[in-house]
Amino acid sequence: MSIQPSSRKPRVAVVFGGRSSEHAISVVTAGAVLSAIDRDKYDVLPIGITTDGRWALTADDPSRMAIADRALPSVEQLAESSDGSVMLPVDPASREVVYSEPGSVPKALGDVDVVFPMLHGPYGEDGTLQGLLELSGVPYVGSGVLASAVGMDKEYMKRVFISFGLPVGPYVVIRPRDWENDPAAARKTVVDFAADHGWPVFVKPARAGSSMGISKVNDLASLDEAIEEARRHDPKVLVESLLRGREIECGVLEFEDGPRASVPAEIPPVTAHDFYDFEAKYIDSAEGVVPAPLTPEQTAEVQRLAVAAFDAASCEGLVRADFFLQDDGEFVINEINTMPGFTPISMYPRMWQESGVGYAELVDRLIQAALRRPTGLR
């Protein structure tokens, strides 16, 4: 492994975009992070991954990475070339990044000391990119392979939480072969589930985020359409019962002495939307309440559960934990997000802002935590 010269600033590769349906939100998030990184302290290399998987050298121009007039940005718009490719090292003894174009001599872009992966969804947030970086021996921000995979797959996330005694809501899974081989039996599984827990139910992709592909289903008549919509994002589908109560979120951040929880936030009912969907989050700028109006005892409990979920899934760096505070006063964990959004309206940075950690400090703490942490078994 190369030794970083003391005179050189650490170099941060911000990787964003990707092949998932959350491509645009990843671009927006990366733009906010690029704006916040202290350029006096770090050198920055923006690398975008196109929707077809090409790693592209992109402009370091956060102003072009925002949602403008409801239009979503893309890596293709930011790439400096339509066919040039960036390649990470495959030798742990080297951290040199290379750029190549057809018919040209590959160009060395220098060493990278840490990767800030701003990818959301499959092919980036799910452990796949983390595995590549482990093989390359390059430190990175956020959770490792196992925690990233668990955090992306809502079924196994719930299984892990249950095994640690953490409270989760009722759910049932429709696997690809279930729907493809015997849709009537799969449909009956959901009907039986609804008979036990009631309509409506939420039908969602098992491995997606940003509320992509989620439908609120009030009866059997709209079930097939909801399942097909979820399967557009993931062939494995999760069906959850409606949990009545308040939506509460809490951020977890890794400090030098271990993970700590932020003040929690509340997502109020979204009157213009049936639930807190993609448009409510990113287009119509639904506002959360920070800090959440909870009693001191409720705040302490949700913070305890957030850190417990972080530890249960072996997370690192950061997590946003989402809960329902039910009408009976008990918290239920809905899910964790191992790479929550960092857009200007995202809840994770807002919760830490209210906890005394500003946006720029938050980004710096994540980079520093990654630089302290070795790759490999730890």
Tab-separated table of C-alpha atoms in Angstrom:
chain	number	residue	atom	x	y	z
A	1	MET	CA	0.000	0.000	0.000
A	2	SER	CA	1.400	3.378	-0.961
A	3	ILE	CA	2.300	5.823	1.807
A	4	GLN	CA	0.660	9.195	1.582
A	5	PRO	CA	3.227	12.008	1.541
A	6	SER	CA	2.731	14.338	4.497
A	7	SER	CA	2.833	17.388	2.201
A	8	ARG	CA	-0.121	16.205	0.092
A	9	LYS	CA	-3.730	16.824	0.968
A	10	PRO	CA	-5.882	13.691	1.174
A	11	ARG	CA	-7.648	13.092	-2.108
A	12	VAL	CA	-11.368	12.319	-2.002
A	13	ALA	CA	-13.104	10.654	-4.945
A	14	VAL	CA	-16.807	11.487	-4.808
A	15	VAL	CA	-18.576	8.687	-6.710
A	16	PHE	CA	-22.200	9.237	-7.687
A	17	GLY	CA	-24.954	8.414	-10.173
A	18	GLY	CA	-25.143	4.698	-10.783
A	19	ARG	CA	-27.395	2.135	-12.415
A	20	SER	CA	-30.297	2.209	-9.972
A	21	SER	CA	-33.574	4.105	-10.270
A	22	GLU	CA	-32.174	6.537	-7.690
A	23	HIS	CA	-29.547	7.813	-10.150
A	24	ALA	CA	-30.790	11.411	-10.191
A	25	ILE	CA	-31.058	11.720	-6.405
A	26	SER	CA	-27.497	10.439	-6.131
A	27	VAL	CA	-26.365	13.228	-8.476
A	28	VAL	CA	-28.218	15.845	-6.428
A	29	THR	CA	-26.738	14.488	-3.199
A	30	ALA	CA	-23.216	14.484	-4.628
A	31	GLY	CA	-23.621	18.099	-5.726
A	32	ALA	CA	-24.386	19.151	-2.177
A	33	VAL	CA	-21.409	17.189	-0.818
A	34	LEU	CA	-19.040	18.621	-3.441
A	35	SER	CA	-20.131	22.106	-2.404
A	36	ALA	CA	-19.388	21.354	1.241
A	37	ILE	CA	-15.989	19.622	1.068
A	38	ASP	CA	-13.217	21.868	2.397
A	39	ARG	CA	-10.974	22.379	-0.643
A	40	ASP	CA	-8.208	23.773	1.574
A	41	LYS	CA	-8.128	20.445	3.405
A	42	TYR	CA	-8.885	17.941	0.613
A	43	ASP	CA	-8.330	17.468	-3.092
A	44	VAL	CA	-11.502	16.284	-4.823
A	45	LEU	CA	-12.056	14.031	-7.826
A	46	PRO	CA	-15.705	13.758	-9.007
A	47	ILE	CA	-16.498	10.438	-10.691
A	48	GLY	CA	-19.958	9.753	-12.090
A	49	ILE	CA	-21.374	6.357	-12.976
A	50	THR	CA	-23.774	6.490	-15.917
A	51	THR	CA	-27.082	4.652	-15.991
A	52	ASP	CA	-25.463	1.919	-18.111
A	53	GLY	CA	-22.562	1.495	-15.654
A	54	ARG	CA	-19.735	3.469	-17.276
A	55	TRP	CA	-17.449	5.289	-14.826
A	56	ALA	CA	-17.004	8.809	-16.194
A	57	LEU	CA	-14.833	11.784	-15.341
A	58	THR	CA	-17.263	14.609	-14.643
A	59	ALA	CA	-17.248	18.345	-14.201
A	60	ASP	CA	-16.734	19.591	-10.658
A	61	ASP	CA	-19.769	21.849	-10.961
A	62	PRO	CA	-22.377	21.423	-8.207
A	63	SER	CA	-24.600	24.081	-9.784
A	64	ARG	CA	-25.410	21.646	-12.621
A	65	MET	CA	-26.298	18.830	-10.211
A	66	ALA	CA	-29.504	20.201	-8.709
A	67	ILE	CA	-33.148	19.602	-9.563
A	68	ALA	CA	-34.182	22.542	-11.749
A	69	ASP	CA	-37.798	23.163	-12.788
A	70	ARG	CA	-38.647	19.587	-11.735
A	71	ALA	CA	-36.015	18.265	-14.192
A	72	LEU	CA	-33.683	15.630	-12.720
A	73	PRO	CA	-29.916	15.751	-13.434
A	74	SER	CA	-27.822	12.843	-14.721
A	75	VAL	CA	-24.191	11.818	-15.010
A	76	GLU	CA	-24.565	11.760	-18.794
A	77	GLN	CA	-25.133	15.532	-18.682
A	78	LEU	CA	-22.003	16.058	-16.558
A	79	ALA	CA	-19.546	13.633	-18.207
A	80	GLU	CA	-16.557	15.243	-19.867
A	81	SER	CA	-16.617	12.581	-22.587
A	82	SER	CA	-19.281	10.306	-24.026
A	83	ASP	CA	-16.957	7.290	-24.121
A	84	GLY	CA	-14.065	7.951	-21.706
A	85	SER	CA	-13.810	5.688	-18.665
A	86	VAL	CA	-12.325	5.989	-15.190
A	87	MET	CA	-10.726	2.876	-13.707
A	88	LEU	CA	-10.013	2.250	-10.044
A	89	PRO	CA	-6.926	0.245	-9.098
A	90	VAL	CA	-7.324	-3.498	-8.731
A	91	ASP	CA	-4.022	-3.839	-6.865
A	92	PRO	CA	-4.209	-3.000	-3.134
A	93	ALA	CA	-0.607	-1.818	-3.349
A	94	SER	CA	-1.685	1.086	-5.578
A	95	ARG	CA	-4.404	3.702	-5.278
A	96	GLU	CA	-3.822	5.337	-8.645
A	97	VAL	CA	-6.897	6.119	-10.730
A	98	VAL	CA	-6.566	5.949	-14.528
A	99	TYR	CA	-8.649	7.640	-17.227
A	100	SER	CA	-8.799	6.255	-20.741
A	101	GLU	CA	-10.520	7.083	-24.026
A	102	PRO	CA	-10.632	4.923	-27.161
A	103	GLY	CA	-7.541	5.478	-29.294
A	104	SER	CA	-5.703	7.445	-26.610
A	105	VAL	CA	-2.973	6.609	-24.124
A	106	PRO	CA	-4.458	6.076	-20.631
A	107	LYS	CA	-3.908	9.063	-18.353
A	108	ALA	CA	-3.018	8.710	-14.672
A	109	LEU	CA	-5.211	10.881	-12.466
A	110	GLY	CA	-3.167	10.298	-9.324
A	111	ASP	CA	-3.795	8.431	-6.098
A	112	VAL	CA	-7.096	8.414	-4.273
A	113	ASP	CA	-6.980	8.219	-0.471
A	114	VAL	CA	-10.675	7.761	0.241
A	115	VAL	CA	-13.894	7.275	-1.731
A	116	PHE	CA	-17.099	9.061	-0.757
A	117	PRO	CA	-19.752	6.844	-2.395
A	118	MET	CA	-22.876	8.948	-2.857
A	119	LEU	CA	-24.723	6.123	-4.599
A	120	HIS	CA	-28.271	5.220	-3.620
A	121	GLY	CA	-29.929	1.887	-4.289
A	122	PRO	CA	-28.597	-1.282	-5.966
A	123	TYR	CA	-25.141	-1.333	-7.586
A	124	GLY	CA	-23.687	1.080	-5.060
A	125	GLU	CA	-25.415	1.290	-1.695
A	126	ASP	CA	-25.969	-2.453	-1.432
A	127	GLY	CA	-22.417	-3.683	-0.781
A	128	THR	CA	-21.396	-4.155	-4.412
A	129	LEU	CA	-19.281	-0.988	-4.622
A	130	GLN	CA	-18.031	-1.568	-1.098
A	131	GLY	CA	-16.772	-4.996	-2.137
A	132	LEU	CA	-14.936	-3.486	-5.096
A	133	LEU	CA	-13.274	-0.929	-2.833
A	134	GLU	CA	-12.303	-3.645	-0.350
A	135	LEU	CA	-10.604	-5.557	-3.177
A	136	SER	CA	-8.849	-2.357	-4.242
A	137	GLY	CA	-7.720	-1.558	-0.696
A	138	VAL	CA	-9.218	1.947	-0.862
A	139	PRO	CA	-10.933	3.323	2.287
A	140	TYR	CA	-14.473	4.603	1.846
A	141	VAL	CA	-17.174	6.488	3.699
A	142	GLY	CA	-19.994	4.495	5.240
A	143	SER	CA	-20.829	0.905	6.019
A	144	GLY	CA	-19.000	-2.160	4.767
A	145	VAL	CA	-20.199	-4.989	2.544
A	146	LEU	CA	-22.418	-6.836	5.033
A	147	ALA	CA	-24.093	-3.801	6.607
A	148	SER	CA	-24.652	-2.185	3.220
A	149	ALA	CA	-26.300	-5.342	1.887
A	150	VAL	CA	-28.455	-5.758	4.992
A	151	GLY	CA	-29.405	-2.084	4.906
A	152	MET	CA	-30.535	-2.361	1.289
A	153	ASP	CA	-32.543	-5.588	1.556
A	154	LYS	CA	-35.594	-4.764	3.669
A	155	GLU	CA	-36.439	-8.421	4.247
A	156	TYR	CA	-33.079	-9.336	5.740
A	157	MET	CA	-32.852	-6.023	7.555
A	158	LYS	CA	-36.031	-6.955	9.402
A	159	ARG	CA	-34.741	-10.477	10.054
A	160	VAL	CA	-31.571	-9.056	11.622
A	161	PHE	CA	-33.536	-6.618	13.768
A	162	ILE	CA	-35.887	-9.356	14.958
A	163	SER	CA	-32.908	-11.527	15.929
A	164	PHE	CA	-31.632	-8.657	18.112
A	165	GLY	CA	-35.018	-8.172	19.737
A	166	LEU	CA	-35.769	-4.872	18.004
A	167	PRO	CA	-39.390	-4.014	17.185
A	168	VAL	CA	-40.490	-4.318	13.542
A	169	GLY	CA	-43.900	-4.324	11.886
A	170	PRO	CA	-45.675	-7.225	10.157
A	171	TYR	CA	-44.552	-8.035	6.603
A	172	VAL	CA	-44.602	-10.706	3.939
A	173	VAL	CA	-42.279	-11.260	0.972
A	174	ILE	CA	-43.150	-12.098	-2.646
A	175	ARG	CA	-40.076	-13.645	-4.227
A	176	PRO	CA	-39.479	-13.533	-7.989
A	177	ARG	CA	-40.366	-17.193	-8.533
A	178	ASP	CA	-43.542	-16.796	-6.451
A	179	TRP	CA	-44.990	-14.168	-8.785
A	180	GLU	CA	-43.587	-15.620	-12.000
A	181	ASN	CA	-44.606	-19.251	-11.383
A	182	ASP	CA	-47.860	-18.946	-9.442
A	183	PRO	CA	-49.222	-15.390	-9.208
A	184	ALA	CA	-52.537	-16.650	-7.822
A	185	ALA	CA	-50.767	-18.225	-4.827
A	186	ALA	CA	-48.677	-15.078	-4.327
A	187	ARG	CA	-51.817	-12.975	-4.485
A	188	LYS	CA	-53.481	-15.213	-1.884
A	189	THR	CA	-50.474	-14.779	0.409
A	190	VAL	CA	-51.098	-11.030	0.406
A	191	VAL	CA	-54.851	-11.453	0.829
A	192	ASP	CA	-54.280	-13.721	3.842
A	193	PHE	CA	-51.802	-11.196	5.234
A	194	ALA	CA	-54.362	-8.400	4.819
A	195	ALA	CA	-56.997	-10.574	6.505
A	196	ASP	CA	-54.726	-10.781	9.559
A	197	HIS	CA	-53.473	-7.193	9.583
A	198	GLY	CA	-56.025	-5.237	7.560
A	199	TRP	CA	-56.066	-3.108	4.450
A	200	PRO	CA	-54.450	-0.927	3.271
A	201	VAL	CA	-51.016	-2.474	2.792
A	202	PHE	CA	-47.841	-0.974	1.366
A	203	VAL	CA	-46.257	-2.789	-1.571
A	204	LYS	CA	-42.631	-1.875	-2.187
A	205	PRO	CA	-39.432	-3.093	-3.831
A	206	ALA	CA	-37.423	-5.055	-1.279
A	207	ARG	CA	-34.151	-3.426	-2.359
A	208	ALA	CA	-34.773	0.192	-3.319
A	209	GLY	CA	-34.947	3.558	-1.608
A	210	SER	CA	-36.139	7.147	-2.010
A	211	SER	CA	-39.712	5.771	-1.915
A	212	MET	CA	-39.243	4.460	-5.453
A	213	GLY	CA	-41.872	1.976	-6.632
A	214	ILE	CA	-43.979	2.080	-3.451
A	215	SER	CA	-47.767	1.876	-3.632
A	216	LYS	CA	-50.435	2.124	-0.970
A	217	VAL	CA	-52.950	-0.618	-1.785
A	218	ASN	CA	-56.466	-0.351	-0.393
A	219	ASP	CA	-57.951	-3.570	-1.787
A	220	LEU	CA	-57.348	-6.603	-3.959
A	221	ALA	CA	-58.352	-4.780	-7.149
A	222	SER	CA	-55.195	-2.648	-7.219
A	223	LEU	CA	-52.775	-5.275	-5.896
A	224	ASP	CA	-51.457	-6.626	-9.212
A	225	GLU	CA	-50.678	-3.157	-10.524
A	226	ALA	CA	-48.789	-2.316	-7.315
A	227	ILE	CA	-46.764	-5.524	-7.455
A	228	GLU	CA	-45.791	-4.873	-11.073
A	229	GLU	CA	-44.799	-1.298	-10.205
A	230	ALA	CA	-42.569	-2.564	-7.386
A	231	ARG	CA	-41.077	-5.212	-9.691
A	232	ARG	CA	-40.013	-2.473	-12.109
A	233	HIS	CA	-37.388	-1.634	-9.467
A	234	ASP	CA	-36.746	-5.054	-7.893
A	235	PRO	CA	-38.067	-8.564	-8.697
A	236	LYS	CA	-38.398	-9.217	-4.944
A	237	VAL	CA	-41.364	-7.428	-3.377
A	238	LEU	CA	-42.122	-6.616	0.251
A	239	VAL	CA	-45.671	-6.138	1.532
A	240	GLU	CA	-46.086	-4.334	4.854
A	241	SER	CA	-49.099	-3.577	7.000
A	242	LEU	CA	-50.124	0.004	7.630
A	243	LEU	CA	-48.616	1.176	10.916
A	244	ARG	CA	-50.758	3.928	12.353
A	245	GLY	CA	-48.812	6.596	14.157
A	246	ARG	CA	-46.240	9.322	13.724
A	247	GLU	CA	-43.231	9.016	11.381
A	248	ILE	CA	-40.050	9.687	13.343
A	249	GLU	CA	-36.469	9.677	12.010
A	250	CYS	CA	-33.148	9.700	13.839
A	251	GLY	CA	-29.598	10.044	12.535
A	252	VAL	CA	-26.604	8.068	13.757
A	253	LEU	CA	-23.047	9.295	13.208
A	254	GLU	CA	-19.781	7.566	14.031
A	255	PHE	CA	-17.596	9.640	16.350
A	256	GLU	CA	-14.135	8.769	17.639
A	257	ASP	CA	-15.687	7.104	20.705
A	258	GLY	CA	-18.453	5.289	18.837
A	259	PRO	CA	-21.867	5.968	17.285
A	260	ARG	CA	-24.096	8.730	18.614
A	261	ALA	CA	-27.696	9.619	17.807
A	262	SER	CA	-28.942	13.011	16.645
A	263	VAL	CA	-32.044	14.781	17.807
A	264	PRO	CA	-34.968	13.058	16.085
A	265	ALA	CA	-37.212	14.565	13.413
A	266	GLU	CA	-40.853	14.064	12.554
A	267	ILE	CA	-42.321	13.744	9.071
A	268	PRO	CA	-45.783	15.279	9.332
A	269	PRO	CA	-48.688	13.971	7.254
A	270	VAL	CA	-48.255	15.059	3.631
A	271	THR	CA	-51.619	16.498	2.632
A	272	ALA	CA	-50.864	16.714	-1.106
A	273	HIS	CA	-49.679	13.085	-1.272
A	274	ASP	CA	-51.089	9.753	-0.133
A	275	PHE	CA	-47.842	9.075	1.741
A	276	TYR	CA	-44.243	10.359	1.943
A	277	ASP	CA	-43.372	9.371	-1.631
A	278	PHE	CA	-40.603	10.404	-4.058
A	279	GLU	CA	-42.330	13.599	-5.191
A	280	ALA	CA	-43.065	14.658	-1.628
A	281	LYS	CA	-39.424	14.092	-0.638
A	282	TYR	CA	-37.553	15.622	-3.542
A	283	ILE	CA	-39.851	17.590	-5.841
A	284	ASP	CA	-42.390	19.250	-3.581
A	285	SER	CA	-39.948	19.676	-0.672
A	286	ALA	CA	-42.061	18.252	2.127
A	287	GLU	CA	-40.769	19.725	5.378
A	288	GLY	CA	-39.933	17.653	8.412
A	289	VAL	CA	-40.070	19.028	11.933
A	290	VAL	CA	-36.648	19.158	13.618
A	291	PRO	CA	-36.432	18.449	16.483
A	292	ALA	CA	-39.489	16.230	16.703
A	293	PRO	CA	-41.998	17.266	19.376
A	294	LEU	CA	-41.409	14.280	21.650
A	295	THR	CA	-41.159	13.885	25.396
A	296	PRO	CA	-37.624	13.531	26.822
A	297	GLU	CA	-38.380	9.847	27.439
A	298	GLN	CA	-39.532	9.293	23.852
A	299	THR	CA	-36.477	11.104	22.487
A	300	ALA	CA	-34.134	8.978	24.589
A	301	GLU	CA	-35.889	5.777	23.487
A	302	VAL	CA	-35.783	6.498	19.761
A	303	GLN	CA	-32.112	7.495	20.055
A	304	ARG	CA	-31.392	4.233	21.887
A	305	LEU	CA	-33.174	2.210	19.224
A	306	ALA	CA	-31.384	4.056	16.402
A	307	VAL	CA	-27.952	3.229	17.835
A	308	ALA	CA	-29.084	-0.343	18.567
A	309	ALA	CA	-30.143	-0.745	14.912
A	310	PHE	CA	-26.783	0.707	13.791
A	311	ASP	CA	-24.956	-1.853	15.918
A	312	ALA	CA	-27.261	-4.772	15.034
A	313	ALA	CA	-26.484	-4.421	11.324
A	314	SER	CA	-22.746	-3.748	11.975
A	315	CYS	CA	-23.013	-0.311	10.369
A	316	GLU	CA	-20.188	2.201	10.089
A	317	GLY	CA	-20.022	5.910	9.447
A	318	LEU	CA	-23.665	6.919	9.292
A	319	VAL	CA	-27.246	5.721	9.272
A	320	ARG	CA	-30.663	7.282	9.177
A	321	ALA	CA	-33.130	5.157	11.133
A	322	ASP	CA	-36.846	5.520	10.375
A	323	PHE	CA	-39.533	4.685	12.929
A	324	PHE	CA	-43.239	4.776	13.565
A	325	LEU	CA	-44.371	6.003	16.965
A	326	GLN	CA	-47.570	4.028	17.276
A	327	ASP	CA	-50.724	5.178	18.947
A	328	ASP	CA	-49.932	2.916	21.926
A	329	GLY	CA	-46.692	4.843	22.523
A	330	GLU	CA	-44.335	2.118	21.263
A	331	PHE	CA	-41.705	2.663	18.564
A	332	VAL	CA	-41.400	0.306	15.589
A	333	ILE	CA	-38.381	0.405	13.244
A	334	ASN	CA	-39.445	0.795	9.642
A	335	GLU	CA	-35.961	0.694	8.098
A	336	ILE	CA	-32.429	2.037	8.167
A	337	ASN	CA	-30.656	3.824	5.331
A	338	THR	CA	-26.886	3.353	5.253
A	339	MET	CA	-26.358	6.219	2.796
A	340	PRO	CA	-29.171	8.700	3.419
A	341	GLY	CA	-29.708	11.636	1.143
A	342	PHE	CA	-27.619	14.772	1.542
A	343	THR	CA	-29.762	17.016	-0.617
A	344	PRO	CA	-30.488	20.502	0.723
A	345	ILE	CA	-33.849	19.300	2.070
A	346	SER	CA	-32.651	15.932	3.373
A	347	MET	CA	-33.501	15.048	6.942
A	348	TYR	CA	-30.168	13.494	7.967
A	349	PRO	CA	-28.108	16.705	7.655
A	350	ARG	CA	-30.924	18.736	9.178
A	351	MET	CA	-31.076	16.504	12.256
A	352	TRP	CA	-27.334	16.834	12.781
A	353	GLN	CA	-27.474	20.587	12.200
A	354	GLU	CA	-29.941	20.776	15.100
A	355	SER	CA	-27.600	18.510	17.094
A	356	GLY	CA	-24.688	20.913	16.718
A	357	VAL	CA	-22.902	19.352	13.739
A	358	GLY	CA	-23.150	21.611	10.689
A	359	TYR	CA	-23.177	20.345	7.121
A	360	ALA	CA	-19.488	20.953	6.370
A	361	GLU	CA	-18.427	19.413	9.689
A	362	LEU	CA	-20.670	16.422	9.022
A	363	VAL	CA	-19.002	15.779	5.671
A	364	ASP	CA	-15.555	16.224	7.233
A	365	ARG	CA	-16.319	13.821	10.092
A	366	LEU	CA	-17.418	11.148	7.639
A	367	ILE	CA	-14.253	11.519	5.577
A	368	GLN	CA	-12.050	11.461	8.674
A	369	ALA	CA	-13.798	8.358	10.016
A	370	ALA	CA	-13.179	6.601	6.683
A	371	LEU	CA	-9.503	7.593	6.695
A	372	ARG	CA	-9.101	6.155	10.217
A	373	ARG	CA	-10.745	2.864	9.301
A	374	PRO	CA	-8.755	0.157	7.470
A	375	THR	CA	-10.171	-1.935	4.681
A	376	GLY	CA	-10.441	-5.693	5.103
A	377	LEU	CA	-11.625	-7.543	8.208
A	378	ARG	CA	-12.156	-5.182	11.142
